[in-house]
Amino acid sequence: MSVTAVGGADSSSYAQGSTRGELGKEEFLKILVSQFKNQNPLEPVKDTEFIAQMAQFSSLEQLQNIGSRLEIMQENFLWSQSLSFLGQEIEGLDGDGNLVRGIVTGVKFLSGQIILLIDGEEKGLQLITAVKLPGVEGRPADREES
């Protein structure tokens, strides 16, 4: 069974379009309104251009909605993945690269990161290397399948 990193993706690093130098829907709408205010009355914008710009605006808004929903899905996935570790004995690396081993007794989701409570201590694991049932000897890869 393959086990992936719990805290590998940082959903807190997600930024809205305007803070990353990208055009957000508010800026797009302001530009569109400004364009219509300042157009030459003798050569107005053609209907097809207006429709194309409105379609672009609608697409931008939908993409932003999709991005927000994907961020929520990612958080939910990380949360449900971390809950599966409750009661399990794990081995992994903490943020400093130190080996951590113990039984997961609690889970927190804090600032986009999964924090596991292992033997009474909060640990943010970057990479889980093994998961097994408590009291079962050997690492999962060391045991033979029956």
Short mmCIF file of C-alpha atoms in Angstrom, two decimals:
data_model
loop_
_atom_site.label_atom_id
_atom_site.label_comp_id
_atom_site.label_asym_id
_atom_site.label_seq_id
_atom_site.Cartn_x
_atom_site.Cartn_y
_atom_site.Cartn_z
CA MET A 1 0.00 0.00 0.00
CA SER A 2 1.41 3.36 -1.00
CA VAL A 3 1.19 6.19 1.51
CA THR A 4 1.46 9.81 0.43
CA ALA A 5 2.63 12.85 2.35
CA VAL A 6 0.06 14.41 4.66
CA GLY A 7 1.29 17.99 4.61
CA GLY A 8 2.84 18.08 1.14
CA ALA A 9 0.41 20.51 -0.43
CA ASP A 10 0.03 23.78 1.36
CA SER A 11 -3.42 25.17 0.69
CA SER A 12 -2.49 28.34 2.58
CA SER A 13 -0.18 29.26 -0.29
CA TYR A 14 -3.21 29.75 -2.56
CA ALA A 15 -3.52 33.42 -3.40
CA GLN A 16 -6.25 35.38 -5.10
CA GLY A 17 -5.51 36.52 -8.65
CA SER A 18 -5.01 40.22 -7.92
CA THR A 19 -2.28 39.56 -5.33
CA ARG A 20 -0.20 37.52 -7.77
CA GLY A 21 -0.22 40.15 -10.54
CA GLU A 22 -3.04 38.44 -12.43
CA LEU A 23 -6.23 40.06 -13.62
CA GLY A 24 -9.13 39.41 -11.25
CA LYS A 25 -12.80 39.74 -12.10
CA GLU A 26 -13.10 43.16 -10.42
CA GLU A 27 -10.19 44.55 -12.43
CA PHE A 28 -11.53 42.97 -15.62
CA LEU A 29 -14.95 44.57 -15.07
CA LYS A 30 -13.38 47.98 -14.36
CA ILE A 31 -11.38 47.79 -17.58
CA LEU A 32 -14.46 46.74 -19.55
CA VAL A 33 -16.57 49.62 -18.15
CA SER A 34 -13.75 52.09 -18.75
CA GLN A 35 -13.41 50.85 -22.31
CA PHE A 36 -17.09 51.52 -23.00
CA LYS A 37 -17.01 54.95 -21.32
CA ASN A 38 -14.06 56.07 -23.39
CA GLN A 39 -14.95 54.58 -26.76
CA ASN A 40 -15.22 56.72 -29.86
CA PRO A 41 -18.94 57.50 -30.39
CA LEU A 42 -18.42 57.47 -34.16
CA GLU A 43 -16.88 53.99 -34.03
CA PRO A 44 -18.55 52.11 -31.16
CA VAL A 45 -17.45 48.65 -30.13
CA LYS A 46 -19.07 46.00 -32.30
CA ASP A 47 -21.63 43.68 -30.74
CA THR A 48 -19.42 40.66 -31.40
CA GLU A 49 -16.52 42.25 -29.50
CA PHE A 50 -18.80 43.08 -26.59
CA ILE A 51 -20.18 39.53 -26.51
CA ALA A 52 -16.64 38.11 -26.64
CA GLN A 53 -15.55 40.30 -23.73
CA MET A 54 -18.58 39.31 -21.67
CA ALA A 55 -17.83 35.65 -22.41
CA GLN A 56 -14.25 36.20 -21.21
CA PHE A 57 -15.57 37.83 -18.05
CA SER A 58 -17.93 34.93 -17.43
CA SER A 59 -15.12 32.42 -18.03
CA LEU A 60 -12.86 34.27 -15.61
CA GLU A 61 -15.53 34.22 -12.93
CA GLN A 62 -16.17 30.50 -13.42
CA LEU A 63 -12.44 29.71 -13.27
CA GLN A 64 -12.16 31.59 -9.99
CA ASN A 65 -15.14 29.63 -8.62
CA ILE A 66 -13.52 26.37 -9.71
CA GLY A 67 -10.25 27.40 -8.04
CA SER A 68 -12.05 28.13 -4.77
CA ARG A 69 -13.87 24.81 -4.87
CA LEU A 70 -10.66 22.92 -5.64
CA GLU A 71 -9.02 24.55 -2.63
CA ILE A 72 -11.90 23.40 -0.42
CA MET A 73 -11.72 19.89 -1.90
CA GLN A 74 -7.97 19.76 -1.22
CA GLU A 75 -8.51 20.74 2.42
CA ASN A 76 -11.28 18.15 2.79
CA PHE A 77 -9.08 15.48 1.23
CA LEU A 78 -6.18 16.29 3.56
CA TRP A 79 -8.55 16.25 6.52
CA SER A 80 -10.09 12.89 5.65
CA GLN A 81 -6.66 11.43 4.85
CA SER A 82 -5.33 12.52 8.23
CA LEU A 83 -8.34 11.07 10.07
CA SER A 84 -7.45 7.64 8.70
CA PHE A 85 -4.27 7.77 10.82
CA LEU A 86 -6.20 7.89 14.13
CA GLY A 87 -5.26 4.89 16.26
CA GLN A 88 -2.55 3.81 13.82
CA GLU A 89 1.14 3.49 14.62
CA ILE A 90 3.11 5.65 12.21
CA GLU A 91 6.67 6.35 11.34
CA GLY A 92 7.66 9.50 9.51
CA LEU A 93 9.73 12.64 9.33
CA ASP A 94 8.89 15.90 11.04
CA GLY A 95 9.57 19.36 9.56
CA ASP A 96 13.23 19.17 10.64
CA GLY A 97 13.79 15.75 9.06
CA ASN A 98 13.83 13.91 12.40
CA LEU A 99 12.33 10.42 12.64
CA VAL A 100 9.03 10.37 14.54
CA ARG A 101 7.37 7.13 15.64
CA GLY A 102 4.24 6.55 17.71
CA ILE A 103 0.48 6.10 17.84
CA VAL A 104 -1.73 8.86 16.45
CA THR A 105 -4.22 9.91 19.13
CA GLY A 106 -5.50 13.15 17.59
CA VAL A 107 -5.56 15.29 14.45
CA LYS A 108 -5.66 19.07 13.88
CA PHE A 109 -5.94 21.11 10.70
CA LEU A 110 -4.13 24.40 11.29
CA SER A 111 -3.28 27.01 8.63
CA GLY A 112 -3.51 24.48 5.82
CA GLN A 113 -1.28 21.97 7.59
CA ILE A 114 -2.15 18.66 9.20
CA ILE A 115 -0.92 18.36 12.78
CA LEU A 116 -0.95 14.86 14.30
CA LEU A 117 -1.00 14.23 18.04
CA ILE A 118 1.49 11.39 18.50
CA ASP A 119 1.96 9.99 22.00
CA GLY A 120 0.88 13.32 23.52
CA GLU A 121 3.00 15.59 21.29
CA GLU A 122 1.85 17.65 18.31
CA LYS A 123 3.85 16.80 15.19
CA GLY A 124 3.52 18.21 11.70
CA LEU A 125 4.65 15.33 9.53
CA GLN A 126 6.00 16.15 6.09
CA LEU A 127 6.40 12.57 4.96
CA ILE A 128 4.94 9.43 6.44
CA THR A 129 7.17 6.45 5.75
CA ALA A 130 5.14 3.66 7.40
CA VAL A 131 1.68 3.02 8.84
CA LYS A 132 0.70 -0.10 10.79
CA LEU A 133 -1.75 -1.35 13.35
CA PRO A 134 -0.52 -0.84 16.92
CA GLY A 135 1.17 -3.91 18.39
CA VAL A 136 1.97 -5.51 15.02
CA GLU A 137 5.71 -6.15 14.75
CA GLY A 138 7.81 -4.93 11.83
CA ARG A 139 7.23 -2.27 9.25
CA PRO A 140 4.43 -2.96 6.73
CA ALA A 141 6.95 -3.60 3.94
CA ASP A 142 8.82 -6.14 6.13
CA ARG A 143 5.80 -8.41 6.66
CA GLU A 144 4.75 -11.07 4.18
CA GLU A 145 1.20 -11.04 2.82
CA SER A 146 -0.80 -14.12 3.84
#
